[in-house]
Amino acid sequence: MNLQELLNETLITTDLREGNKFQIIQELLELAVQAGKVRDGERALKDLIEREQYLSTGFENGLAVPHAKSEAVTEMVLVFGLNKKGVDFDSLDGKPTHFIFLLLSPMDTSGPHIQTLALLARNFQKPDNVVQLKNADGVQEVVAILREFK
């Protein structure tokens, strides 16, 4: 599994607005809807919010990965948003979140969903990746950095 298979420039924003985590989820989901990756935006939003209310998906090192399985998608969808200032995502370390990946998978997709979560968590343990992404200048540079995540 690599992120290049899931992400393209239409699913990335380097200018993520400030707001609470539910507004951020909605903003990222809108990118997926506009790209035609989500059949039912309302259903997907409901699934993501329910999952987030159950347990925060704000990790450490500035990373959050709101995720859910949903009937609103027929294939796995990954969206990335960068907020250089940082937002409150109820992270484990209590620090601002800069990197938000929204992940939606079909109801019957377990292995690839978990593999993608693990790949993201593993790559954000590497300080160089965090620094490079935080300093990225535009979507194309983000794509180049994420392409190296293995």
mmCIF file with all atom_site columns, C-alpha atoms in Angstrom:
data_model
loop_
_atom_site.group_PDB
_atom_site.id
_atom_site.type_symbol
_atom_site.label_atom_id
_atom_site.label_alt_id
_atom_site.label_comp_id
_atom_site.label_asym_id
_atom_site.label_entity_id
_atom_site.label_seq_id
_atom_site.pdbx_PDB_ins_code
_atom_site.Cartn_x
_atom_site.Cartn_y
_atom_site.Cartn_z
_atom_site.occupancy
_atom_site.B_iso_or_equiv
_atom_site.pdbx_formal_charge
_atom_site.auth_seq_id
_atom_site.auth_comp_id
_atom_site.auth_asym_id
_atom_site.auth_atom_id
_atom_site.pdbx_PDB_model_num
ATOM 1   C CA . MET A 1 1   ? 0.000   0.000  0.000  1.00 0.00 ? 1   MET A CA 1
ATOM 2   C CA . ASN A 1 2   ? 1.286   3.437  -0.851 1.00 0.00 ? 2   ASN A CA 1
ATOM 3   C CA . LEU A 1 3   ? -0.363  6.811  -0.643 1.00 0.00 ? 3   LEU A CA 1
ATOM 4   C CA . GLN A 1 4   ? 0.258   7.633  -4.280 1.00 0.00 ? 4   GLN A CA 1
ATOM 5   C CA . GLU A 1 5   ? -2.457  5.122  -5.195 1.00 0.00 ? 5   GLU A CA 1
ATOM 6   C CA . LEU A 1 6   ? -5.000  7.003  -3.085 1.00 0.00 ? 6   LEU A CA 1
ATOM 7   C CA . LEU A 1 7   ? -4.065  10.683 -3.233 1.00 0.00 ? 7   LEU A CA 1
ATOM 8   C CA . ASN A 1 8   ? -4.064  13.118 -6.098 1.00 0.00 ? 8   ASN A CA 1
ATOM 9   C CA . GLU A 1 9   ? -3.872  16.909 -6.169 1.00 0.00 ? 9   GLU A CA 1
ATOM 10  C CA . THR A 1 10  ? -7.660  17.330 -6.013 1.00 0.00 ? 10  THR A CA 1
ATOM 11  C CA . LEU A 1 11  ? -7.694  15.514 -2.664 1.00 0.00 ? 11  LEU A CA 1
ATOM 12  C CA . ILE A 1 12  ? -5.080  17.725 -1.001 1.00 0.00 ? 12  ILE A CA 1
ATOM 13  C CA . THR A 1 13  ? -5.291  21.192 0.495  1.00 0.00 ? 13  THR A CA 1
ATOM 14  C CA . THR A 1 14  ? -2.378  23.112 1.988  1.00 0.00 ? 14  THR A CA 1
ATOM 15  C CA . ASP A 1 15  ? -4.672  25.894 3.139  1.00 0.00 ? 15  ASP A CA 1
ATOM 16  C CA . LEU A 1 16  ? -6.953  24.114 5.598  1.00 0.00 ? 16  LEU A CA 1
ATOM 17  C CA . ARG A 1 17  ? -9.136  26.622 7.419  1.00 0.00 ? 17  ARG A CA 1
ATOM 18  C CA . GLU A 1 18  ? -9.166  26.940 11.172 1.00 0.00 ? 18  GLU A CA 1
ATOM 19  C CA . GLY A 1 19  ? -12.114 25.555 13.064 1.00 0.00 ? 19  GLY A CA 1
ATOM 20  C CA . ASN A 1 20  ? -13.141 22.743 15.330 1.00 0.00 ? 20  ASN A CA 1
ATOM 21  C CA . LYS A 1 21  ? -12.407 19.190 14.314 1.00 0.00 ? 21  LYS A CA 1
ATOM 22  C CA . PHE A 1 22  ? -15.912 18.607 12.973 1.00 0.00 ? 22  PHE A CA 1
ATOM 23  C CA . GLN A 1 23  ? -15.669 21.648 10.679 1.00 0.00 ? 23  GLN A CA 1
ATOM 24  C CA . ILE A 1 24  ? -12.292 20.387 9.467  1.00 0.00 ? 24  ILE A CA 1
ATOM 25  C CA . ILE A 1 25  ? -13.728 16.933 8.777  1.00 0.00 ? 25  ILE A CA 1
ATOM 26  C CA . GLN A 1 26  ? -16.519 18.556 6.795  1.00 0.00 ? 26  GLN A CA 1
ATOM 27  C CA . GLU A 1 27  ? -14.065 20.689 4.787  1.00 0.00 ? 27  GLU A CA 1
ATOM 28  C CA . LEU A 1 28  ? -11.931 17.675 3.872  1.00 0.00 ? 28  LEU A CA 1
ATOM 29  C CA . LEU A 1 29  ? -14.969 15.572 3.052  1.00 0.00 ? 29  LEU A CA 1
ATOM 30  C CA . GLU A 1 30  ? -16.149 18.281 0.667  1.00 0.00 ? 30  GLU A CA 1
ATOM 31  C CA . LEU A 1 31  ? -12.938 17.811 -1.356 1.00 0.00 ? 31  LEU A CA 1
ATOM 32  C CA . ALA A 1 32  ? -13.768 14.112 -1.740 1.00 0.00 ? 32  ALA A CA 1
ATOM 33  C CA . VAL A 1 33  ? -17.363 14.883 -2.706 1.00 0.00 ? 33  VAL A CA 1
ATOM 34  C CA . GLN A 1 34  ? -16.240 17.450 -5.301 1.00 0.00 ? 34  GLN A CA 1
ATOM 35  C CA . ALA A 1 35  ? -13.786 14.910 -6.730 1.00 0.00 ? 35  ALA A CA 1
ATOM 36  C CA . GLY A 1 36  ? -16.628 12.406 -7.158 1.00 0.00 ? 36  GLY A CA 1
ATOM 37  C CA . LYS A 1 37  ? -15.151 9.960  -4.649 1.00 0.00 ? 37  LYS A CA 1
ATOM 38  C CA . VAL A 1 38  ? -18.130 9.977  -2.249 1.00 0.00 ? 38  VAL A CA 1
ATOM 39  C CA . ARG A 1 39  ? -21.673 9.057  -3.326 1.00 0.00 ? 39  ARG A CA 1
ATOM 40  C CA . ASP A 1 40  ? -23.475 10.373 -0.260 1.00 0.00 ? 40  ASP A CA 1
ATOM 41  C CA . GLY A 1 41  ? -21.754 13.227 1.554  1.00 0.00 ? 41  GLY A CA 1
ATOM 42  C CA . GLU A 1 42  ? -24.326 13.388 4.357  1.00 0.00 ? 42  GLU A CA 1
ATOM 43  C CA . ARG A 1 43  ? -23.965 9.682  5.113  1.00 0.00 ? 43  ARG A CA 1
ATOM 44  C CA . ALA A 1 44  ? -20.162 9.896  5.049  1.00 0.00 ? 44  ALA A CA 1
ATOM 45  C CA . LEU A 1 45  ? -20.191 12.911 7.384  1.00 0.00 ? 45  LEU A CA 1
ATOM 46  C CA . LYS A 1 46  ? -22.504 11.107 9.809  1.00 0.00 ? 46  LYS A CA 1
ATOM 47  C CA . ASP A 1 47  ? -20.209 8.056  9.826  1.00 0.00 ? 47  ASP A CA 1
ATOM 48  C CA . LEU A 1 48  ? -17.079 10.159 10.370 1.00 0.00 ? 48  LEU A CA 1
ATOM 49  C CA . ILE A 1 49  ? -18.641 12.202 13.178 1.00 0.00 ? 49  ILE A CA 1
ATOM 50  C CA . GLU A 1 50  ? -19.960 9.102  14.940 1.00 0.00 ? 50  GLU A CA 1
ATOM 51  C CA . ARG A 1 51  ? -16.482 7.557  14.840 1.00 0.00 ? 51  ARG A CA 1
ATOM 52  C CA . GLU A 1 52  ? -14.846 10.765 16.065 1.00 0.00 ? 52  GLU A CA 1
ATOM 53  C CA . GLN A 1 53  ? -17.311 11.099 18.944 1.00 0.00 ? 53  GLN A CA 1
ATOM 54  C CA . TYR A 1 54  ? -16.553 7.534  19.994 1.00 0.00 ? 54  TYR A CA 1
ATOM 55  C CA . LEU A 1 55  ? -12.794 8.200  20.258 1.00 0.00 ? 55  LEU A CA 1
ATOM 56  C CA . SER A 1 56  ? -10.688 11.104 19.014 1.00 0.00 ? 56  SER A CA 1
ATOM 57  C CA . THR A 1 57  ? -8.477  10.360 16.043 1.00 0.00 ? 57  THR A CA 1
ATOM 58  C CA . GLY A 1 58  ? -5.971  13.069 16.998 1.00 0.00 ? 58  GLY A CA 1
ATOM 59  C CA . PHE A 1 59  ? -2.649  11.315 17.485 1.00 0.00 ? 59  PHE A CA 1
ATOM 60  C CA . GLU A 1 60  ? 0.798   12.717 18.307 1.00 0.00 ? 60  GLU A CA 1
ATOM 61  C CA . ASN A 1 61  ? 3.318   14.660 16.216 1.00 0.00 ? 61  ASN A CA 1
ATOM 62  C CA . GLY A 1 62  ? 0.645   16.930 14.748 1.00 0.00 ? 62  GLY A CA 1
ATOM 63  C CA . LEU A 1 63  ? -1.256  14.075 13.080 1.00 0.00 ? 63  LEU A CA 1
ATOM 64  C CA . ALA A 1 64  ? -4.988  13.348 13.004 1.00 0.00 ? 64  ALA A CA 1
ATOM 65  C CA . VAL A 1 65  ? -6.669  10.678 10.912 1.00 0.00 ? 65  VAL A CA 1
ATOM 66  C CA . PRO A 1 66  ? -10.445 10.934 11.128 1.00 0.00 ? 66  PRO A CA 1
ATOM 67  C CA . HIS A 1 67  ? -11.648 7.705  9.563  1.00 0.00 ? 67  HIS A CA 1
ATOM 68  C CA . ALA A 1 68  ? -14.700 5.539  9.151  1.00 0.00 ? 68  ALA A CA 1
ATOM 69  C CA . LYS A 1 69  ? -16.170 2.717  7.168  1.00 0.00 ? 69  LYS A CA 1
ATOM 70  C CA . SER A 1 70  ? -19.140 3.902  5.198  1.00 0.00 ? 70  SER A CA 1
ATOM 71  C CA . GLU A 1 71  ? -21.707 2.839  2.643  1.00 0.00 ? 71  GLU A CA 1
ATOM 72  C CA . ALA A 1 72  ? -21.130 6.261  1.053  1.00 0.00 ? 72  ALA A CA 1
ATOM 73  C CA . VAL A 1 73  ? -18.016 5.014  -0.779 1.00 0.00 ? 73  VAL A CA 1
ATOM 74  C CA . THR A 1 74  ? -17.286 2.090  -3.089 1.00 0.00 ? 74  THR A CA 1
ATOM 75  C CA . GLU A 1 75  ? -13.503 2.336  -2.794 1.00 0.00 ? 75  GLU A CA 1
ATOM 76  C CA . MET A 1 76  ? -11.084 3.638  -0.198 1.00 0.00 ? 76  MET A CA 1
ATOM 77  C CA . VAL A 1 77  ? -10.758 7.436  -0.209 1.00 0.00 ? 77  VAL A CA 1
ATOM 78  C CA . LEU A 1 78  ? -7.957  9.458  1.379  1.00 0.00 ? 78  LEU A CA 1
ATOM 79  C CA . VAL A 1 79  ? -7.898  13.260 1.650  1.00 0.00 ? 79  VAL A CA 1
ATOM 80  C CA . PHE A 1 80  ? -5.107  15.370 3.155  1.00 0.00 ? 80  PHE A CA 1
ATOM 81  C CA . GLY A 1 81  ? -5.241  18.820 4.700  1.00 0.00 ? 81  GLY A CA 1
ATOM 82  C CA . LEU A 1 82  ? -2.382  20.919 6.068  1.00 0.00 ? 82  LEU A CA 1
ATOM 83  C CA . ASN A 1 83  ? -2.814  23.745 8.555  1.00 0.00 ? 83  ASN A CA 1
ATOM 84  C CA . LYS A 1 84  ? 0.613   25.212 9.324  1.00 0.00 ? 84  LYS A CA 1
ATOM 85  C CA . LYS A 1 85  ? -0.634  27.154 12.345 1.00 0.00 ? 85  LYS A CA 1
ATOM 86  C CA . GLY A 1 86  ? -2.210  24.081 13.900 1.00 0.00 ? 86  GLY A CA 1
ATOM 87  C CA . VAL A 1 87  ? -5.743  23.314 15.068 1.00 0.00 ? 87  VAL A CA 1
ATOM 88  C CA . ASP A 1 88  ? -7.231  21.654 18.137 1.00 0.00 ? 88  ASP A CA 1
ATOM 89  C CA . PHE A 1 89  ? -8.090  18.044 17.303 1.00 0.00 ? 89  PHE A CA 1
ATOM 90  C CA . ASP A 1 90  ? -8.087  16.593 20.838 1.00 0.00 ? 90  ASP A CA 1
ATOM 91  C CA . SER A 1 91  ? -4.717  14.988 20.138 1.00 0.00 ? 91  SER A CA 1
ATOM 92  C CA . LEU A 1 92  ? -3.130  12.439 22.452 1.00 0.00 ? 92  LEU A CA 1
ATOM 93  C CA . ASP A 1 93  ? -0.230  14.766 23.238 1.00 0.00 ? 93  ASP A CA 1
ATOM 94  C CA . GLY A 1 94  ? -2.459  17.850 23.643 1.00 0.00 ? 94  GLY A CA 1
ATOM 95  C CA . LYS A 1 95  ? -0.498  19.731 20.975 1.00 0.00 ? 95  LYS A CA 1
ATOM 96  C CA . PRO A 1 96  ? -1.897  21.451 17.867 1.00 0.00 ? 96  PRO A CA 1
ATOM 97  C CA . THR A 1 97  ? -2.630  19.276 14.852 1.00 0.00 ? 97  THR A CA 1
ATOM 98  C CA . HIS A 1 98  ? -1.165  20.305 11.506 1.00 0.00 ? 98  HIS A CA 1
ATOM 99  C CA . PHE A 1 99  ? -1.669  17.241 9.317  1.00 0.00 ? 99  PHE A CA 1
ATOM 100 C CA . ILE A 1 100 ? -5.158  15.802 8.868  1.00 0.00 ? 100 ILE A CA 1
ATOM 101 C CA . PHE A 1 101 ? -5.810  12.752 6.705  1.00 0.00 ? 101 PHE A CA 1
ATOM 102 C CA . LEU A 1 102 ? -9.459  11.837 6.227  1.00 0.00 ? 102 LEU A CA 1
ATOM 103 C CA . LEU A 1 103 ? -9.921  8.152  5.398  1.00 0.00 ? 103 LEU A CA 1
ATOM 104 C CA . LEU A 1 104 ? -13.144 6.514  4.238  1.00 0.00 ? 104 LEU A CA 1
ATOM 105 C CA . SER A 1 105 ? -13.447 2.852  3.325  1.00 0.00 ? 105 SER A CA 1
ATOM 106 C CA . PRO A 1 106 ? -16.280 0.630  2.147  1.00 0.00 ? 106 PRO A CA 1
ATOM 107 C CA . MET A 1 107 ? -17.933 -1.409 4.875  1.00 0.00 ? 107 MET A CA 1
ATOM 108 C CA . ASP A 1 108 ? -16.253 -4.641 3.726  1.00 0.00 ? 108 ASP A CA 1
ATOM 109 C CA . THR A 1 109 ? -12.691 -3.249 3.588  1.00 0.00 ? 109 THR A CA 1
ATOM 110 C CA . SER A 1 110 ? -10.727 -4.003 6.748  1.00 0.00 ? 110 SER A CA 1
ATOM 111 C CA . GLY A 1 111 ? -7.170  -4.910 5.767  1.00 0.00 ? 111 GLY A CA 1
ATOM 112 C CA . PRO A 1 112 ? -6.358  -1.928 3.506  1.00 0.00 ? 112 PRO A CA 1
ATOM 113 C CA . HIS A 1 113 ? -8.057  0.475  5.937  1.00 0.00 ? 113 HIS A CA 1
ATOM 114 C CA . ILE A 1 114 ? -5.885  -0.667 8.841  1.00 0.00 ? 114 ILE A CA 1
ATOM 115 C CA . GLN A 1 115 ? -2.769  -0.823 6.645  1.00 0.00 ? 115 GLN A CA 1
ATOM 116 C CA . THR A 1 116 ? -3.280  2.811  5.618  1.00 0.00 ? 116 THR A CA 1
ATOM 117 C CA . LEU A 1 117 ? -3.715  3.914  9.238  1.00 0.00 ? 117 LEU A CA 1
ATOM 118 C CA . ALA A 1 118 ? -0.526  2.043  10.178 1.00 0.00 ? 118 ALA A CA 1
ATOM 119 C CA . LEU A 1 119 ? 1.425   3.526  7.250  1.00 0.00 ? 119 LEU A CA 1
ATOM 120 C CA . LEU A 1 120 ? 0.462   7.057  8.296  1.00 0.00 ? 120 LEU A CA 1
ATOM 121 C CA . ALA A 1 121 ? 1.256   6.477  11.973 1.00 0.00 ? 121 ALA A CA 1
ATOM 122 C CA . ARG A 1 122 ? 4.614   4.883  11.121 1.00 0.00 ? 122 ARG A CA 1
ATOM 123 C CA . ASN A 1 123 ? 5.678   7.735  8.829  1.00 0.00 ? 123 ASN A CA 1
ATOM 124 C CA . PHE A 1 124 ? 4.750   10.421 11.343 1.00 0.00 ? 124 PHE A CA 1
ATOM 125 C CA . GLN A 1 125 ? 7.134   8.878  13.858 1.00 0.00 ? 125 GLN A CA 1
ATOM 126 C CA . LYS A 1 126 ? 9.943   10.101 11.593 1.00 0.00 ? 126 LYS A CA 1
ATOM 127 C CA . PRO A 1 127 ? 10.790  13.724 12.492 1.00 0.00 ? 127 PRO A CA 1
ATOM 128 C CA . ASP A 1 128 ? 12.086  14.496 8.987  1.00 0.00 ? 128 ASP A CA 1
ATOM 129 C CA . ASN A 1 129 ? 8.690   13.704 7.480  1.00 0.00 ? 129 ASN A CA 1
ATOM 130 C CA . VAL A 1 130 ? 6.932   16.015 9.931  1.00 0.00 ? 130 VAL A CA 1
ATOM 131 C CA . VAL A 1 131 ? 9.327   18.899 9.235  1.00 0.00 ? 131 VAL A CA 1
ATOM 132 C CA . GLN A 1 132 ? 9.196   18.435 5.452  1.00 0.00 ? 132 GLN A CA 1
ATOM 133 C CA . LEU A 1 133 ? 5.405   18.392 5.360  1.00 0.00 ? 133 LEU A CA 1
ATOM 134 C CA . LYS A 1 134 ? 5.053   21.351 7.686  1.00 0.00 ? 134 LYS A CA 1
ATOM 135 C CA . ASN A 1 135 ? 7.399   23.365 5.461  1.00 0.00 ? 135 ASN A CA 1
ATOM 136 C CA . ALA A 1 136 ? 5.851   22.190 2.184  1.00 0.00 ? 136 ALA A CA 1
ATOM 137 C CA . ASP A 1 137 ? 5.195   24.973 -0.260 1.00 0.00 ? 137 ASP A CA 1
ATOM 138 C CA . GLY A 1 138 ? 2.101   23.915 -2.155 1.00 0.00 ? 138 GLY A CA 1
ATOM 139 C CA . VAL A 1 139 ? 0.215   20.830 -3.187 1.00 0.00 ? 139 VAL A CA 1
ATOM 140 C CA . GLN A 1 140 ? 2.831   19.499 -5.603 1.00 0.00 ? 140 GLN A CA 1
ATOM 141 C CA . GLU A 1 141 ? 5.494   19.488 -2.899 1.00 0.00 ? 141 GLU A CA 1
ATOM 142 C CA . VAL A 1 142 ? 3.102   17.681 -0.518 1.00 0.00 ? 142 VAL A CA 1
ATOM 143 C CA . VAL A 1 143 ? 2.457   15.052 -3.199 1.00 0.00 ? 143 VAL A CA 1
ATOM 144 C CA . ALA A 1 144 ? 6.213   14.533 -3.659 1.00 0.00 ? 144 ALA A CA 1
ATOM 145 C CA . ILE A 1 145 ? 6.734   14.103 0.099  1.00 0.00 ? 145 ILE A CA 1
ATOM 146 C CA . LEU A 1 146 ? 3.791   11.734 0.571  1.00 0.00 ? 146 LEU A CA 1
ATOM 147 C CA . ARG A 1 147 ? 4.926   9.678  -2.410 1.00 0.00 ? 147 ARG A CA 1
ATOM 148 C CA . GLU A 1 148 ? 7.943   8.667  -0.306 1.00 0.00 ? 148 GLU A CA 1
ATOM 149 C CA . PHE A 1 149 ? 5.816   7.293  2.560  1.00 0.00 ? 149 PHE A CA 1
ATOM 150 C CA . LYS A 1 150 ? 6.233   3.523  2.587  1.00 0.00 ? 150 LYS A CA 1
#
